Short mmCIF file of C-alpha atoms in Angstrom, two decimals:
data_model
loop_
_atom_site.label_atom_id
_atom_site.label_comp_id
_atom_site.label_asym_id
_atom_site.label_seq_id
_atom_site.Cartn_x
_atom_site.Cartn_y
_atom_site.Cartn_z
CA MET A 1267 0.00 0.00 0.00
CA LYS A 1268 1.29 3.45 -0.97
CA VAL A 1269 1.06 6.12 1.73
CA LEU A 1270 1.72 9.82 1.18
CA VAL A 1271 2.71 11.94 4.16
CA LEU A 1272 2.06 15.65 3.60
CA GLY A 1273 4.74 17.66 5.39
CA ALA A 1274 8.33 16.68 6.20
CA GLY A 1275 8.61 18.54 9.48
CA ASN A 1276 9.11 16.92 12.88
CA ILE A 1277 5.67 15.27 12.89
CA GLY A 1278 5.70 14.10 9.29
CA LYS A 1279 9.16 12.66 9.78
CA ALA A 1280 8.02 10.64 12.81
CA VAL A 1281 4.97 9.31 10.95
CA ALA A 1282 7.01 8.25 7.93
CA TRP A 1283 9.65 6.58 10.11
CA ASP A 1284 7.04 4.61 12.05
CA LEU A 1285 5.27 3.41 8.89
CA ARG A 1286 8.40 2.63 6.90
CA ASP A 1287 8.36 -1.16 7.39
CA ASP A 1288 4.65 -1.67 6.73
CA PHE A 1289 3.97 0.55 3.72
CA GLU A 1290 5.57 2.15 0.70
CA VAL A 1291 5.94 5.58 2.25
CA HIS A 1292 6.30 8.79 0.25
CA ILE A 1293 6.64 12.20 1.88
CA ALA A 1294 5.86 15.55 0.28
CA ASP A 1295 7.08 19.01 1.16
CA ILE A 1296 7.98 22.25 -0.56
CA SER A 1297 11.38 22.27 1.18
CA ARG A 1298 14.13 20.24 -0.47
CA GLU A 1299 16.19 20.54 2.70
CA LYS A 1300 13.50 18.86 4.80
CA LEU A 1301 12.97 16.18 2.17
CA ALA A 1302 16.66 15.33 2.21
CA GLU A 1303 16.41 14.57 5.94
CA VAL A 1304 13.79 11.85 5.43
CA SER A 1305 15.03 10.27 2.21
CA GLU A 1306 16.52 7.27 4.06
CA PHE A 1307 13.11 5.87 4.99
CA ALA A 1308 10.63 7.60 2.64
CA VAL A 1309 10.47 8.54 -1.02
CA PRO A 1310 10.77 12.37 -1.20
CA LEU A 1311 8.34 14.35 -3.33
CA GLU A 1312 8.67 18.10 -3.84
CA LEU A 1313 5.15 19.53 -3.71
CA ASP A 1314 3.43 22.83 -3.00
CA ALA A 1315 0.39 21.67 -1.02
CA SER A 1316 -1.27 25.08 -1.40
CA ASN A 1317 -1.94 24.27 -5.07
CA PHE A 1318 -5.28 22.50 -4.67
CA GLU A 1319 -5.60 21.01 -8.16
CA LYS A 1320 -2.02 19.77 -8.14
CA LEU A 1321 -2.56 18.29 -4.67
CA VAL A 1322 -5.67 16.39 -5.80
CA ASN A 1323 -3.86 14.96 -8.82
CA VAL A 1324 -0.90 13.82 -6.73
CA MET A 1325 -3.16 12.23 -4.11
CA LYS A 1326 -4.84 10.06 -6.75
CA GLY A 1327 -1.63 8.08 -7.04
CA PHE A 1328 -1.79 6.88 -3.42
CA ASP A 1329 -3.91 4.60 -1.25
CA LEU A 1330 -3.85 6.68 1.92
CA ILE A 1331 -2.86 10.23 2.89
CA VAL A 1332 -1.43 11.44 6.20
CA GLY A 1333 -1.79 15.18 6.75
CA THR A 1334 0.83 16.84 8.97
CA LEU A 1335 0.56 20.32 7.49
CA PRO A 1336 0.07 23.54 9.50
CA GLY A 1337 -3.49 24.11 10.67
CA ASN A 1338 -4.30 26.76 8.06
CA MET A 1339 -3.72 24.17 5.30
CA GLY A 1340 -5.41 21.18 6.90
CA TYR A 1341 -8.99 21.71 5.77
CA ASN A 1342 -8.12 22.11 2.10
CA ALA A 1343 -5.91 19.03 2.29
CA ALA A 1344 -8.87 17.05 3.65
CA ARG A 1345 -11.07 18.42 0.86
CA ALA A 1346 -8.44 17.40 -1.67
CA ALA A 1347 -8.28 13.85 -0.31
CA ILE A 1348 -12.03 13.49 -0.56
CA GLU A 1349 -12.04 14.83 -4.12
CA ALA A 1350 -9.22 12.43 -4.99
CA GLY A 1351 -11.16 9.55 -3.43
CA VAL A 1352 -8.38 8.62 -1.00
CA ASP A 1353 -8.61 7.88 2.73
CA MET A 1354 -6.88 10.34 5.05
CA VAL A 1355 -5.56 10.59 8.60
CA ASP A 1356 -4.86 14.18 9.63
CA VAL A 1357 -3.16 15.82 12.62
CA SER A 1358 -3.39 19.49 11.65
CA PHE A 1359 -5.03 21.83 14.15
CA MET A 1360 -7.38 23.23 11.50
CA PRO A 1361 -9.66 26.09 12.62
CA GLN A 1362 -12.54 24.81 10.48
CA ASN A 1363 -14.89 22.03 11.52
CA PRO A 1364 -13.97 18.94 9.46
CA LEU A 1365 -17.31 17.33 10.31
CA GLU A 1366 -18.80 19.66 7.70
CA LEU A 1367 -17.21 17.36 5.11
CA ARG A 1368 -19.12 14.25 6.22
CA ASP A 1369 -21.56 14.14 3.31
CA GLN A 1370 -18.79 14.58 0.74
CA ALA A 1371 -16.67 11.87 2.36
CA GLU A 1372 -19.54 9.40 2.55
CA ASN A 1373 -20.53 10.05 -1.06
CA ALA A 1374 -16.92 9.58 -2.17
CA GLY A 1375 -16.51 6.38 -0.13
CA VAL A 1376 -13.64 7.96 1.81
CA THR A 1377 -12.57 7.70 5.45
CA VAL A 1378 -11.15 10.84 7.04
CA ILE A 1379 -9.98 10.71 10.65
CA PHE A 1380 -9.02 14.18 11.83
CA ASP A 1381 -7.22 15.48 14.94
CA ALA A 1382 -5.39 12.14 15.08
CA GLY A 1383 -2.29 13.35 16.93
CA PHE A 1384 -1.42 13.87 20.58
CA ALA A 1385 -3.78 16.66 21.67
CA PRO A 1386 -6.15 16.78 20.01
CA GLY A 1387 -5.95 13.09 19.22
CA LEU A 1388 -4.81 10.76 21.97
CA SER A 1389 -6.51 13.11 24.42
CA HIS A 1390 -9.81 12.45 22.64
CA VAL A 1391 -9.19 8.71 22.48
CA LEU A 1392 -8.74 8.62 26.26
CA MET A 1393 -11.77 10.84 26.93
CA GLY A 1394 -13.80 8.66 24.57
CA ARG A 1395 -12.84 5.60 26.66
CA ILE A 1396 -13.86 7.35 29.88
CA TRP A 1397 -17.16 8.35 28.26
CA GLY A 1398 -17.67 4.73 27.23
CA GLU A 1399 -16.93 3.39 30.73
CA ILE A 1400 -18.70 5.83 33.06
CA ASP A 1401 -22.48 5.58 33.14
CA THR A 1402 -23.07 9.31 33.68
CA LEU A 1403 -20.20 11.74 33.14
CA GLU A 1404 -20.41 14.86 35.28
CA ALA A 1405 -17.04 16.45 34.55
CA GLY A 1406 -14.26 15.74 32.07
CA ARG A 1407 -10.94 17.56 31.99
CA ILE A 1408 -7.81 17.29 29.89
CA TYR A 1409 -4.46 18.68 31.07
CA VAL A 1410 -1.72 18.47 28.47
CA GLY A 1411 1.64 19.96 27.62
CA GLY A 1412 4.83 19.42 25.66
CA LEU A 1413 7.69 21.15 27.45
CA PRO A 1414 11.48 21.44 27.63
CA LYS A 1415 13.01 19.56 30.54
CA VAL A 1416 15.34 22.55 31.07
CA PRO A 1417 13.32 25.72 30.34
CA LYS A 1418 15.24 28.87 29.45
CA SER A 1419 14.42 32.51 30.11
CA PRO A 1420 12.75 34.68 28.96
CA LEU A 1421 9.89 32.52 27.60
CA TYR A 1422 10.48 29.16 29.33
CA TYR A 1423 9.30 27.23 26.30
CA ARG A 1424 10.90 25.35 23.42
CA ILE A 1425 9.17 25.12 20.04
CA THR A 1426 8.78 21.55 18.80
CA TRP A 1427 5.91 22.17 16.36
CA SER A 1428 4.48 24.93 14.17
CA PRO A 1429 5.28 28.36 15.75
CA ARG A 1430 2.26 29.89 14.03
CA ASP A 1431 -0.04 27.25 15.50
CA LEU A 1432 1.50 27.96 18.91
CA ILE A 1433 0.39 31.59 18.73
CA GLU A 1434 -3.02 30.42 17.54
CA GLU A 1435 -3.47 28.68 20.90
CA TYR A 1436 -3.25 32.03 22.68
CA VAL A 1437 -5.58 33.79 20.25
CA ARG A 1438 -8.36 31.36 19.46
CA PRO A 1439 -11.16 31.47 22.08
CA ALA A 1440 -11.31 28.27 24.09
CA ARG A 1441 -14.68 26.54 23.82
CA VAL A 1442 -15.62 24.68 27.00
CA ILE A 1443 -18.72 23.31 28.71
CA ARG A 1444 -19.60 24.85 32.04
CA GLY A 1445 -22.90 24.32 33.80
CA GLY A 1446 -23.93 22.14 30.90
CA GLU A 1447 -23.67 25.04 28.47
CA LEU A 1448 -21.18 25.83 25.72
CA THR A 1449 -19.15 28.93 26.48
CA SER A 1450 -16.00 30.58 25.14
CA MET A 1451 -13.05 31.71 27.23
CA ASP A 1452 -10.15 34.03 26.54
CA PRO A 1453 -7.25 31.54 26.59
CA LEU A 1454 -5.09 33.94 28.61
CA GLY A 1455 -7.94 35.36 30.67
CA GLU A 1456 -7.97 32.59 33.27
CA THR A 1457 -5.04 30.49 34.42
CA GLN A 1458 -4.53 27.96 37.17
CA LYS A 1459 -1.77 26.00 38.91
CA VAL A 1460 -1.72 22.26 38.21
CA THR A 1461 0.27 19.52 39.89
CA ILE A 1462 0.80 16.18 38.13
CA GLY A 1463 3.10 13.81 39.94
CA ASP A 1464 6.23 15.74 40.88
CA PHE A 1465 5.60 18.53 38.36
CA GLU A 1466 4.03 21.91 39.03
CA PHE A 1467 2.69 23.84 36.05
CA GLU A 1468 0.66 26.83 35.02
CA ALA A 1469 -2.29 26.05 32.78
CA PHE A 1470 -4.56 28.00 30.45
CA PRO A 1471 -7.80 26.95 28.74
CA SER A 1472 -7.22 25.93 25.13
CA ASP A 1473 -9.56 25.20 22.24
CA GLY A 1474 -8.67 21.53 21.96
CA LEU A 1475 -12.01 19.92 22.79
CA ARG A 1476 -13.34 20.44 19.27
CA SER A 1477 -15.47 17.40 18.34
CA LEU A 1478 -15.74 16.35 22.00
CA LEU A 1479 -18.13 19.28 22.43
CA GLU A 1480 -20.63 17.39 20.27
CA SER A 1481 -19.89 13.75 21.10
CA VAL A 1482 -19.58 13.89 24.91
CA ARG A 1483 -22.20 15.21 27.34
CA ALA A 1484 -21.18 16.56 30.74
CA GLU A 1485 -21.85 19.46 33.08
CA THR A 1486 -18.17 20.39 32.80
CA LEU A 1487 -15.83 19.68 29.91
CA GLU A 1488 -12.52 21.53 29.59
CA GLU A 1489 -9.03 21.31 28.15
CA TRP A 1490 -6.10 23.04 29.86
CA THR A 1491 -2.66 23.37 28.28
CA LEU A 1492 0.34 23.16 30.60
CA ARG A 1493 3.31 25.54 30.65
CA TRP A 1494 6.23 26.18 32.97
CA PRO A 1495 5.60 29.06 35.42
CA GLY A 1496 6.44 32.45 33.91
CA HIS A 1497 5.58 31.70 30.28
CA LEU A 1498 1.92 32.67 30.32
CA GLU A 1499 2.48 36.13 31.82
CA ARG A 1500 4.88 36.98 28.98
CA MET A 1501 2.43 35.70 26.38
CA ARG A 1502 -0.32 37.76 27.96
CA VAL A 1503 1.76 40.93 27.70
CA LEU A 1504 2.60 40.27 24.04
CA LYS A 1505 -1.07 39.67 23.28
CA GLU A 1506 -2.21 42.83 25.09
CA LEU A 1507 0.37 44.87 23.14
CA GLY A 1508 -1.01 43.58 19.84
CA PHE A 1509 1.88 41.34 18.83
CA PHE A 1510 -0.48 38.43 18.13
CA LYS A 1511 -2.70 40.38 15.71
CA GLU A 1512 -2.65 38.84 12.24
CA GLU A 1513 -0.85 41.79 10.67
CA ASN A 1514 1.92 41.51 13.28
CA VAL A 1515 2.34 37.74 13.58
CA ASP A 1516 5.14 37.40 11.01
CA PHE A 1517 7.21 40.03 12.81
CA THR A 1518 6.43 38.53 16.21
CA LEU A 1519 7.53 35.08 15.06
CA LYS A 1520 10.85 36.48 13.83
CA VAL A 1521 11.46 37.90 17.29
CA ILE A 1522 10.25 35.13 19.60
CA THR A 1523 11.03 31.97 17.60
CA PRO A 1524 14.81 32.23 18.22
CA LEU A 1525 14.08 32.68 21.94
CA MET A 1526 12.22 29.34 21.94
CA THR A 1527 14.72 27.47 19.77
CA TYR A 1528 17.45 25.89 21.84
CA GLU A 1529 18.85 22.53 22.84
CA SER A 1530 16.94 20.87 25.64
CA PRO A 1531 15.32 17.45 25.71
CA ASP A 1532 11.56 17.78 25.70
CA PHE A 1533 8.92 15.75 27.45
CA SER A 1534 5.17 15.43 27.05
CA ILE A 1535 2.67 14.93 29.82
CA MET A 1536 -1.10 14.55 29.81
CA ARG A 1537 -3.78 13.72 32.31
CA VAL A 1538 -7.30 12.98 31.10
CA GLU A 1539 -9.83 12.56 33.87
CA GLY A 1540 -13.54 12.05 34.24
CA LEU A 1541 -15.86 12.20 37.22
CA GLY A 1542 -19.29 10.63 37.26
CA LEU A 1543 -21.50 7.74 38.26
CA LEU A 1544 -20.47 4.14 37.64
CA ASN A 1545 -22.80 1.38 38.89
CA GLY A 1546 -24.46 3.94 41.16
CA GLU A 1547 -21.23 5.06 42.80
CA ARG A 1548 -19.40 8.33 42.25
CA THR A 1549 -16.21 7.42 40.44
CA ARG A 1550 -13.13 9.17 39.10
CA MET A 1551 -11.29 7.67 36.12
CA ALA A 1552 -8.01 9.07 34.88
CA TYR A 1553 -5.31 8.29 32.35
CA THR A 1554 -1.82 9.75 32.65
CA VAL A 1555 0.59 9.82 29.71
CA TYR A 1556 4.30 10.58 29.92
CA ASP A 1557 7.00 10.48 27.26
CA GLU A 1558 10.48 11.88 26.69
CA GLU A 1559 12.57 12.80 23.66
CA ARG A 1560 14.51 9.82 22.30
CA GLY A 1561 15.71 8.13 19.14
CA GLY A 1562 16.24 11.44 17.35
CA PHE A 1563 12.60 12.48 17.76
CA THR A 1564 11.17 15.06 20.13
CA SER A 1565 8.56 13.71 22.50
CA MET A 1566 5.89 15.85 20.85
CA SER A 1567 6.71 14.44 17.43
CA ARG A 1568 6.79 10.90 18.86
CA LEU A 1569 3.38 11.13 20.50
CA THR A 1570 1.76 12.98 17.62
CA GLY A 1571 3.40 10.96 14.86
CA PHE A 1572 3.12 7.53 16.49
CA THR A 1573 -0.55 8.06 17.40
CA ALA A 1574 -1.26 9.06 13.80
CA ALA A 1575 0.68 6.05 12.52
CA SER A 1576 -1.39 3.72 14.70
CA VAL A 1577 -4.59 5.23 13.28
CA VAL A 1578 -3.19 4.86 9.76
CA ARG A 1579 -2.84 1.13 10.32
CA LEU A 1580 -6.44 0.90 11.53
CA VAL A 1581 -7.70 2.69 8.43
CA ALA A 1582 -5.49 0.63 6.13
CA GLU A 1583 -6.90 -2.56 7.63
CA GLY A 1584 -10.46 -1.40 6.94
CA SER A 1585 -11.35 -1.00 10.61
CA CYS A 1586 -13.14 2.33 10.04
CA ILE A 1587 -16.24 3.15 8.00
CA HIS A 1588 -16.35 5.70 5.18
CA ASP A 1589 -17.05 8.90 7.04
CA VAL A 1590 -15.36 11.86 8.73
CA ILE A 1591 -14.51 10.38 12.11
CA PRO A 1592 -13.39 12.18 15.29
CA PRO A 1593 -10.71 10.36 17.30
CA GLU A 1594 -12.88 9.85 20.38
CA ILE A 1595 -14.87 7.27 18.42
CA LEU A 1596 -11.70 5.16 18.35
CA GLY A 1597 -11.61 5.44 22.15
CA MET A 1598 -15.25 4.49 22.58
CA ARG A 1599 -14.57 1.27 20.66
CA ILE A 1600 -12.62 -1.05 22.96
CA ASP A 1601 -10.85 -2.85 20.09
CA THR A 1602 -9.42 0.27 18.48
CA PHE A 1603 -8.69 1.81 21.89
CA ARG A 1604 -6.61 -1.16 22.97
CA ARG A 1605 -4.77 -1.21 19.66
CA ILE A 1606 -3.71 2.44 19.85
CA ILE A 1607 -2.68 2.22 23.51
CA GLN A 1608 -0.65 -0.93 22.92
CA ASP A 1609 1.06 0.58 19.86
CA LEU A 1610 2.18 3.55 21.95
CA ARG A 1611 3.32 1.42 24.85
CA ASP A 1612 5.33 -0.72 22.44
CA ARG A 1613 7.16 2.49 21.47
CA GLY A 1614 8.06 3.35 25.05
CA VAL A 1615 5.20 5.72 25.92
CA GLU A 1616 4.08 5.45 29.56
CA ILE A 1617 0.28 5.25 29.92
CA THR A 1618 -1.29 4.52 33.30
CA GLU A 1619 -4.93 4.19 34.36
CA GLU A 1620 -6.54 5.00 37.70
CA THR A 1621 -10.09 4.31 38.84
CA GLY A 1622 -11.52 5.00 42.28
CA ASN A 1623 -14.27 6.56 44.35
CA ALA A 1624 -14.49 10.34 44.28
CA PRO A 1625 -16.56 13.19 45.71
CA SER A 1626 -19.08 15.17 43.69
CA ASP A 1627 -17.59 17.76 41.34
CA THR A 1628 -19.58 19.49 38.66
CA GLY A 1629 -17.74 22.80 38.81
#
């Protein structure tokens, strides 16, 4: 089976590497330099993915597409895959709602699984499993972050993914469920301190729930992104001064990207928890994920790329219907859930589960 990975950045590279023994993997990018870095385990293809007609024509020569492009290109890439009649697994943090493409995908006989990375992605798979296990979910929360083990001043963050998408996290209103109602929050308007194991973080609400807002019902449903203390106050100042406005983003990236580009091993951590009733008793279920940089891949690229690769195998095996499918559906199904979790554990990712009695909490 021929697989085309769109994007030869950190994530695309990890996907291609993980799939190399099971498929004929090709990888496309506009950068010859990036393509040269992956040529040992994937066939390089120079391609401008912003050319829609060209993209459709190229896709027709493959059996499955993996999208690892920046968020602003993700939706058109999904449209192109549907028009080409080719299944797709996508990890881009696209601002559009891919569920709007359901009719086109079904009519074309195409499977599109979107948000199939780390968060969104694995976060949704785990919340989908909690939703499938707990009889009545009162509150669901996701805490997630990819961070340098040795943070450096002045921003205490290291970029391991698209810098533009990073800024988007601080700009895009965070949609959450509070009191059973959908509401939007300023991502830098409310922060909190979070402790997971031996780590202490700052957290801000992020717009990562996406399809969970439609597929899961709870009084409270939130995602919080984790950062080292000190980072969020600096981001808040930049935002208040207008540096995150669209007309200023290119300049801002030139200034802050070098400050977040340095050598430091990264790690990724996530806690997905749900509180509700199980067999008449108030129960808390939680999954904790931890991973570190290794094997030449950042932890963020490992978790995003390896999760996507696991989903690719499910689609290639025909385990998913022709539709636009959110990742939590793979968590609600016990067979696909177990497959993804085992694939990640086989690659050294730590995933633990906790279940126990808990007090009421709908706030």
